[in-house]
CSV table of C-alpha atoms and ligand atoms in Angstrom, one decimal:
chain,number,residue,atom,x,y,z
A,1,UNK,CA,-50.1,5.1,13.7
A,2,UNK,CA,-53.3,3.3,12.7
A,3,UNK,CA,-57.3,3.5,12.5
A,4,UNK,CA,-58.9,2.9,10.1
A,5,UNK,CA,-57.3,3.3,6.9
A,6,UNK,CA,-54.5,5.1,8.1
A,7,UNK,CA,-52.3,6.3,5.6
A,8,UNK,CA,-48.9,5.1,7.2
A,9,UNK,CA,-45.4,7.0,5.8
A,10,UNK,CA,-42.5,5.1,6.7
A,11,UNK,CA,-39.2,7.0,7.0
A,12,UNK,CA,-36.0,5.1,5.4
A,13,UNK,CA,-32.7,6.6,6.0
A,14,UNK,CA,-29.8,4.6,4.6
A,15,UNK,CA,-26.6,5.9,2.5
A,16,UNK,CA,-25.4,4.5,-1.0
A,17,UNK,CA,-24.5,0.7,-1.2
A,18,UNK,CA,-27.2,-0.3,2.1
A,19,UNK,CA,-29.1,-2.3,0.4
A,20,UNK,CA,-32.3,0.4,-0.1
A,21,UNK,CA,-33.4,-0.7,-3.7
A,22,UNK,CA,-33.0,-4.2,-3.4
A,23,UNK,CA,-35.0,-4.6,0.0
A,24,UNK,CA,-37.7,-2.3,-1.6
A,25,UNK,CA,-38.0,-4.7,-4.4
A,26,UNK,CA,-38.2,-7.6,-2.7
A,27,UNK,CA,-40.6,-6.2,-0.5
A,28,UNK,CA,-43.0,-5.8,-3.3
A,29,UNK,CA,-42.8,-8.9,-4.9
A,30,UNK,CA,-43.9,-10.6,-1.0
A,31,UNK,CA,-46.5,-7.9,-1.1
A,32,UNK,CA,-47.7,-8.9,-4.2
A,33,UNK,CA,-46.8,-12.6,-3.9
A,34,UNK,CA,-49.1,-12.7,-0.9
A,35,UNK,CA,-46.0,-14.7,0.8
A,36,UNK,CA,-45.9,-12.3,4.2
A,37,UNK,CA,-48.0,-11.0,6.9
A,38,UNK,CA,-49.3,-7.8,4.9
A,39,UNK,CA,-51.8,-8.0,2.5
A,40,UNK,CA,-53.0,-5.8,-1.0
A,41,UNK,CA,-56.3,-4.4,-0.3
A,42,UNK,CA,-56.4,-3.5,-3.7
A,43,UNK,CA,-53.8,-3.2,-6.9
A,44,UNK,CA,-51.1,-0.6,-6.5
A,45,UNK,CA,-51.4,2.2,-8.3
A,46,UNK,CA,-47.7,2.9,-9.1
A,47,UNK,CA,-44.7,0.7,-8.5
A,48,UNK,CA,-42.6,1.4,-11.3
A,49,UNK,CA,-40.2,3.1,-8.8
A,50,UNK,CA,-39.2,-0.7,-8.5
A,51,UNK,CA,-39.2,-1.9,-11.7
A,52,UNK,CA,-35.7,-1.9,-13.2
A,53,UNK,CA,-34.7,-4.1,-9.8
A,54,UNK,CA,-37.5,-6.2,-10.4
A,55,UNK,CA,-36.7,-6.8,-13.5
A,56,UNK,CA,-32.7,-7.4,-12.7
A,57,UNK,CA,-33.8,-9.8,-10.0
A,58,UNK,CA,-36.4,-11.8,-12.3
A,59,UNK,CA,-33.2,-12.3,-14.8
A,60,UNK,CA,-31.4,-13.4,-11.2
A,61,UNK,CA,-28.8,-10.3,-11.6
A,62,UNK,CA,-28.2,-7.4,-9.2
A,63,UNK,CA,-29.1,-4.1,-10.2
A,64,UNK,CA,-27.0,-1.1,-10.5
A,65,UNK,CA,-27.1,1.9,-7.8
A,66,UNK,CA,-29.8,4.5,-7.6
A,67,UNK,CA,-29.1,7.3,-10.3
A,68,UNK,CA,-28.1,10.4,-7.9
A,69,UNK,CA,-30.9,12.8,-7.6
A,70,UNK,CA,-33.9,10.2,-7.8
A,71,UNK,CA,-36.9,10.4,-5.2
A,72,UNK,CA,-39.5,7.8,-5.4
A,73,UNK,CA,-42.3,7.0,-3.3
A,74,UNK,CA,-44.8,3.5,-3.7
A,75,UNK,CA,-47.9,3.5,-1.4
A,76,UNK,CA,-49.2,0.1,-0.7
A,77,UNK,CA,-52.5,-0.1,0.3
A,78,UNK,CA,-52.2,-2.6,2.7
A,79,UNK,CA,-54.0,-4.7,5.4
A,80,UNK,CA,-51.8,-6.5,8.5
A,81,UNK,CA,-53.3,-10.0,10.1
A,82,UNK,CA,-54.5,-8.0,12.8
A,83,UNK,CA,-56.9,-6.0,10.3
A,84,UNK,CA,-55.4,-3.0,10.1
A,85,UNK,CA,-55.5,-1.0,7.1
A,86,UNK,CA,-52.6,1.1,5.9
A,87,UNK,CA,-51.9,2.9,2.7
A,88,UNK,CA,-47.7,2.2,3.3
A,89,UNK,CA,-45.7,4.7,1.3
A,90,UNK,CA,-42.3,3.4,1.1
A,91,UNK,CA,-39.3,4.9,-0.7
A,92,UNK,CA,-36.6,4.6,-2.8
A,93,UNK,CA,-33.8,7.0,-3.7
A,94,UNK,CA,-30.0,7.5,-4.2
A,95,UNK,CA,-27.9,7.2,-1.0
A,96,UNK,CA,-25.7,10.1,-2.0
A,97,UNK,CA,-29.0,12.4,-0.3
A,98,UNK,CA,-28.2,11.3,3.2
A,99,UNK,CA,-24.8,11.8,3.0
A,100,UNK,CA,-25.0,15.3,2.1
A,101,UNK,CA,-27.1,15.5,4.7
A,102,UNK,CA,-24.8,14.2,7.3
A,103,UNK,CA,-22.0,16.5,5.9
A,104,UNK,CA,-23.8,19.9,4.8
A,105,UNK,CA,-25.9,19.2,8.4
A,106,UNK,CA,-28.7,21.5,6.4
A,107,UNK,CA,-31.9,19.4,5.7
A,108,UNK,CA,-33.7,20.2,2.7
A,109,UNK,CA,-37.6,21.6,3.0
A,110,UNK,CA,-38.6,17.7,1.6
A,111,UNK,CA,-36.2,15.8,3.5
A,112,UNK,CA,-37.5,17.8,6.6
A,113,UNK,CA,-41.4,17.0,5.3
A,114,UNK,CA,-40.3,13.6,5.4
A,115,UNK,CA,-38.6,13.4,8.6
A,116,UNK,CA,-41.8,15.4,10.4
A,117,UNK,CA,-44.5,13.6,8.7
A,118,UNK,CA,-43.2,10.2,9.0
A,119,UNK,CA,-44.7,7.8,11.5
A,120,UNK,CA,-41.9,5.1,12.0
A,121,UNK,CA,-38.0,5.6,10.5
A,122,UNK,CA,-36.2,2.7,9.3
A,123,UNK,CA,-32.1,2.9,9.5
A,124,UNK,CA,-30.7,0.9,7.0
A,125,UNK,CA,-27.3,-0.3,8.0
A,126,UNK,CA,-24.9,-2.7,6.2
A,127,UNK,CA,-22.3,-4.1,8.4
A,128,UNK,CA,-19.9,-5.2,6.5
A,129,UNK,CA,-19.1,-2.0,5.5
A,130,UNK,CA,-18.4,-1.0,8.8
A,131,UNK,CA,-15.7,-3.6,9.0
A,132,UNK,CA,-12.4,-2.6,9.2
A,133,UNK,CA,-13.9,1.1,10.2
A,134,UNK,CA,-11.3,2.9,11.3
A,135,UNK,CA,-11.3,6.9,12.6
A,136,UNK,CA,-10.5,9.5,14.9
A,137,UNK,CA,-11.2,7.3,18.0
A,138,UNK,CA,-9.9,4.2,16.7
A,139,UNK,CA,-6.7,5.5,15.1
A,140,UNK,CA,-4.1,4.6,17.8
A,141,UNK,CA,-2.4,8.0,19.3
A,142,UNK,CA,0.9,6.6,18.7
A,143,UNK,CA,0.3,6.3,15.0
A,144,UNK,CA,-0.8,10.2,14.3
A,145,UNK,CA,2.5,11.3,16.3
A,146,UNK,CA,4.7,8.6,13.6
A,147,UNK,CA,3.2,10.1,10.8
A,148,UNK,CA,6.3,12.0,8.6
A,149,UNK,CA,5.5,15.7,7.6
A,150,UNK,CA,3.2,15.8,4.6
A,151,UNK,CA,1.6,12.3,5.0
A,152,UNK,CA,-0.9,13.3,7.5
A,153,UNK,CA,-4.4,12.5,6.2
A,154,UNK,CA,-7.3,13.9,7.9
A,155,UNK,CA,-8.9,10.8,10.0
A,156,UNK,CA,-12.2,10.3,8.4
A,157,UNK,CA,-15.5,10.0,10.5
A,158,UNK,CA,-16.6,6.3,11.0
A,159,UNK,CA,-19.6,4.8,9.3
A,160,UNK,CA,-21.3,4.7,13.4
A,161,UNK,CA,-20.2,8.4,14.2
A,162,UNK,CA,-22.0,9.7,10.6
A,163,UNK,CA,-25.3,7.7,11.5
A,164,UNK,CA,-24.9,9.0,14.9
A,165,UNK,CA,-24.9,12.2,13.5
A,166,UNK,CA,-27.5,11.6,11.0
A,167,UNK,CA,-29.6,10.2,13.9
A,168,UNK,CA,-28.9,13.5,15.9
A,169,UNK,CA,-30.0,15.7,13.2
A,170,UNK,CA,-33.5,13.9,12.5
A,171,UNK,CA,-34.3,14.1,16.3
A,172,UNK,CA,-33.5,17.3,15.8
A,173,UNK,CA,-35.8,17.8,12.8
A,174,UNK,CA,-38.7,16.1,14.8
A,175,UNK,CA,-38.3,18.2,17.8
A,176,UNK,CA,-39.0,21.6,15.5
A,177,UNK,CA,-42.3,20.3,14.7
A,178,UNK,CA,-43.7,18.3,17.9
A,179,UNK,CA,-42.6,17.5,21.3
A,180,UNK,CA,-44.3,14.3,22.0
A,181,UNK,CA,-42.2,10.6,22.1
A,182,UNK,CA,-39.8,10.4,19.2
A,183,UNK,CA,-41.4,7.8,16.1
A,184,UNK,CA,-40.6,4.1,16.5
A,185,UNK,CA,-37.2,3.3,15.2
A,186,UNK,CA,-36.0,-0.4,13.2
A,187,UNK,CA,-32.5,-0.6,12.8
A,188,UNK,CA,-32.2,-2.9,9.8
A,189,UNK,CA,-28.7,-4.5,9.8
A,190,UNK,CA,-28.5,-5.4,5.8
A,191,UNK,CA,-27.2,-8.0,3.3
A,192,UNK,CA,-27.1,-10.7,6.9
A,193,UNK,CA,-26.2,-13.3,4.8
A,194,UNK,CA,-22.6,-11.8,4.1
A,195,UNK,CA,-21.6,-12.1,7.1
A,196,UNK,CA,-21.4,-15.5,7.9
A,197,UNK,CA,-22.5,-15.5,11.3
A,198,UNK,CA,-23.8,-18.1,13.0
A,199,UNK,CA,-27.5,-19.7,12.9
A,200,UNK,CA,-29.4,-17.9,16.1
A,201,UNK,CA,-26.8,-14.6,16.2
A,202,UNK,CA,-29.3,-11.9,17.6
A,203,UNK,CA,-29.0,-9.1,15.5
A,204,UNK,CA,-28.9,-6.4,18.8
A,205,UNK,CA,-25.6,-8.4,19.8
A,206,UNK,CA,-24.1,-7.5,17.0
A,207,UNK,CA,-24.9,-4.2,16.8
A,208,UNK,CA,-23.1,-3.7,20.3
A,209,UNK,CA,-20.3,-5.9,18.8
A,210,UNK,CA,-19.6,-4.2,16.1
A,211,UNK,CA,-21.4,-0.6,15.8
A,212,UNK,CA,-21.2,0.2,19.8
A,213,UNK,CA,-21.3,4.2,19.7
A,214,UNK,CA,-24.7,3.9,17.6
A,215,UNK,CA,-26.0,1.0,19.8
A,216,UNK,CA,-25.8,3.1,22.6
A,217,UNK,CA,-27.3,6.0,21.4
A,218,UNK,CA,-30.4,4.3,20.0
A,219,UNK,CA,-30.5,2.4,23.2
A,220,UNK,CA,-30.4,5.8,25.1
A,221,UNK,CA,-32.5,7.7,23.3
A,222,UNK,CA,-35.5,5.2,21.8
A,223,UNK,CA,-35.4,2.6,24.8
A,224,UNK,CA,-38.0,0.3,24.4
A,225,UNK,CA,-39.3,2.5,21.2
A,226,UNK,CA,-36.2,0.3,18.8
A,227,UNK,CA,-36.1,-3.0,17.5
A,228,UNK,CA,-32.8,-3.8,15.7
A,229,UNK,CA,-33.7,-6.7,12.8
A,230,UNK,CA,-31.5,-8.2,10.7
A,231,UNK,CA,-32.2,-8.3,6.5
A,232,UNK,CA,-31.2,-10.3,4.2
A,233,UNK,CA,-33.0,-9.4,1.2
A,234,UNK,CA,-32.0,-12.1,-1.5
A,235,UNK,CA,-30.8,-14.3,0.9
A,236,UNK,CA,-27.2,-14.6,-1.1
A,237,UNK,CA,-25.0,-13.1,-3.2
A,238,UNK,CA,-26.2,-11.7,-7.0
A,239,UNK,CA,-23.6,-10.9,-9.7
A,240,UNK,CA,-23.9,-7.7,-12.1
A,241,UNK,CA,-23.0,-9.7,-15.4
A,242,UNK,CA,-23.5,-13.7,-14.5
A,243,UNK,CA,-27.0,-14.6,-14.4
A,244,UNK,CA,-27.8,-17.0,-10.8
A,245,UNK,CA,-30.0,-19.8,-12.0
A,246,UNK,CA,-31.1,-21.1,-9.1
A,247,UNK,CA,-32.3,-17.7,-7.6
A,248,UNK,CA,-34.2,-17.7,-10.7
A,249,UNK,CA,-36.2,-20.8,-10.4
A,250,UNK,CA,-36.7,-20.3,-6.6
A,251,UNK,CA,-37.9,-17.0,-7.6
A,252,UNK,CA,-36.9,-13.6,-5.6
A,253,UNK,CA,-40.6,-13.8,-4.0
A,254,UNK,CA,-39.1,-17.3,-2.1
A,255,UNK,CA,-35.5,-15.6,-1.9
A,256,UNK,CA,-34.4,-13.6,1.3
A,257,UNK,CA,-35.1,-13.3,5.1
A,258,UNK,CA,-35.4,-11.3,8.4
A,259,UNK,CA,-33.3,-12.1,11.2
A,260,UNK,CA,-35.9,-11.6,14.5
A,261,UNK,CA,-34.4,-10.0,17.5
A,262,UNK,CA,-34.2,-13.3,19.2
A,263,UNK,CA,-32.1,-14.5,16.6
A,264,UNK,CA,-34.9,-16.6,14.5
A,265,UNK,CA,-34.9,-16.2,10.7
A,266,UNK,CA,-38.1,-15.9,9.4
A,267,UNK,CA,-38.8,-15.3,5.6
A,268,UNK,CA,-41.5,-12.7,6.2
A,269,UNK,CA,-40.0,-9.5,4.6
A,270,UNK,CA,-42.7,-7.1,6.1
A,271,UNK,CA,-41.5,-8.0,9.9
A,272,UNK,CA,-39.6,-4.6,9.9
A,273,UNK,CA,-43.0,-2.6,9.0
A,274,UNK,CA,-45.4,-5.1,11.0
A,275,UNK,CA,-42.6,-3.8,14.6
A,276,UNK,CA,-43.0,-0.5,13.6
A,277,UNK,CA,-46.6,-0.8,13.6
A,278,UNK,CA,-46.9,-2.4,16.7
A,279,UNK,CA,-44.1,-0.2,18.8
A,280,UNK,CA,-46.3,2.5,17.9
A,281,UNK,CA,-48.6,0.9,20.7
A,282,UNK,CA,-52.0,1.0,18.4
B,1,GTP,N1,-25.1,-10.6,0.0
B,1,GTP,C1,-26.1,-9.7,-0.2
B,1,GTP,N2,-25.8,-8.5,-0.8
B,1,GTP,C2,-26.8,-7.6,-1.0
B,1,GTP,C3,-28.1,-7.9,-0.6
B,1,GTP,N3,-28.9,-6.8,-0.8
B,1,GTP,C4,-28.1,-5.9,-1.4
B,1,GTP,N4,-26.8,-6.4,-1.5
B,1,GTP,C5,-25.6,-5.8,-2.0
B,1,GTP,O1,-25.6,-4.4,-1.7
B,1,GTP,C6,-25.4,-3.6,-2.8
B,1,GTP,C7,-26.2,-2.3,-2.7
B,1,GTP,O2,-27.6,-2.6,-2.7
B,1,GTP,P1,-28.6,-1.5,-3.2
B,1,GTP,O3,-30.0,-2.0,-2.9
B,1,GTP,O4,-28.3,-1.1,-4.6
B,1,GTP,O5,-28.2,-0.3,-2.2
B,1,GTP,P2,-28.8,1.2,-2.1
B,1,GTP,O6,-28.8,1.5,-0.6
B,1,GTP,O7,-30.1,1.2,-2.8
B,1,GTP,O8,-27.7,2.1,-2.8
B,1,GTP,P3,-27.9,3.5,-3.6
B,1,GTP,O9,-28.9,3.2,-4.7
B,1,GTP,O10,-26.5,3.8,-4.1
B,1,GTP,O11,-28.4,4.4,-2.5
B,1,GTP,C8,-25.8,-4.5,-4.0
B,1,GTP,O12,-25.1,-4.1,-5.1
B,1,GTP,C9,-25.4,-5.9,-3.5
B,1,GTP,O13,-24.0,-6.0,-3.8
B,1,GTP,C10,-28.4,-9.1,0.1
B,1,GTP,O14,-29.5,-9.5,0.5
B,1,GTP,N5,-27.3,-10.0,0.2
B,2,MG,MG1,-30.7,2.3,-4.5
């Protein structure tokens, strides 16, 4: 994944309302704010991919969803603690694009460019949405036989059984283009903060807890080659309309945190990318 001046593409794959835009945000002003492990080697040539959350953020506000059919990439050249140079290209774009690719199961020519190319894949996954989940393996037997004529609904697929899928169809992708181990894997459980848990709550046991059928397939197919991190990229809640005046004097560069796999929070935003980098084994 390294050398020298590696250029190093990171993968994201996370559907609408994961919490893609604002993490990439935030990322960027710790990059910038020199507040994280990662380090500008020199300016950025092009972040505006970021700027209307930037801006929403500075005002203490959330910002609205990614318009449907954007695709933006930043590259960051960056240097880790240990050195290593990077040119990171991280992206942002409207979760609608992965789930028509979970549904069509037909990967467009970039999306497969991506995939190939990319030397580590983040999976973004909030789990609060995944609450109250319910499908065609958790809908009790009794209940479809109850149903009266004309009220049956088609069970829907859980949020874990689509990412399963998605997960499926990018090993699939990789395998058309190279053989050798599949690219390290983060599992980024998102917007932490919601949930409430308690201080020290490793992010892999709740994984299990909650998302079970994709904790077991990343567990048999990545091994040692996943970390699963939790992210909390403000660190609270943000309103659309009412402005939050004391994430606004903090600042969103002080605001948020990673949950370490032992259960630690540390307020280093660039953990995710730093495990990739080092599960790669250079
Ligand atoms: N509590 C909390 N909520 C968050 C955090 N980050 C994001 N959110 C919430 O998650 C929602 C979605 O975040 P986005 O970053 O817009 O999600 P996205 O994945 O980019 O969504 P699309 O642009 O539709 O693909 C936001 O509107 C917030 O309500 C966080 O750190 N904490
Ligand atoms: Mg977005």
């Amino acid at each position: 994944m390294s050398g020298p001046d590696a250029n190093v593409r990171i993968a994201l794959f996370g559907e609408s309302d994961n919490g893609k835009s604002h993490y990439g945000a935030q990322l960027l002003e710790r990059i910038e704010a020199e507040k994280c492990e990662i380090k500008l080697r020199v300016a950025a040539a092009d972040v505006s991919a970021f700027d209307e959350v930037r801006w929403r953020l500075g005002a203490g506000l959330l910002a609205e969803h990614t318009p449907s059919g954007v695709y933006q990439d930043v590259v960051l050249p960056v240097v880790d603690a240990g050195g290593r140079a990077m040119d990171l290209t991280w992206p942002d774009y409207a979760g609608e694009q992965v789930r028509q690719l979970i549904d069509s199961r037909a990967m467009k020519r970039e999306w497969l460019d991506r995939t190939q190319a990319a030397h580590g894949w983040v999976l973004i996954v909030r789990p609060k949405l995944a609450e109250a989940d319910d499908d065609i393996f958790s809908k009790p037997l009794a209940h479809v036989v109850r149903t009266p004529d004309g009220e049956a609904t088609k069970p829907r697929r859980s949020i874990q059984a689509r990412l399963v899928e998605l997960l499926q169809i990018l090993l699939h992708a990789r395998g058309l283009h190279e053989r050798g181990p599949v690219p390290p894997l983060v599992v980024l459980l998102s917007c932490w903060d919601e949930l409430k848990l308690p201080e020290g709550t490793k992010p892999n046991d709740l994984l299990n807890e909650q998302l079970p059928l994709l904790a077991s397939f990343v567990r048999s197919n990545w091994g040692a080659r996943a970390s699963v991190l939790g992210l909390s990229a403000l660190g609270g809640e943000l309103d659309m309309k009412q402005a939050n005046e004391s994430f606004i004097d903090r600042g969103p560069e002080n605001s948020g945190f990673v949950v370490e796999a032992d259960g630690r929070s540390n307020p280093d935003l660039t953990v995710p990318i730093v495990r990739l980098a080092d599960m790669s084994g250079n």
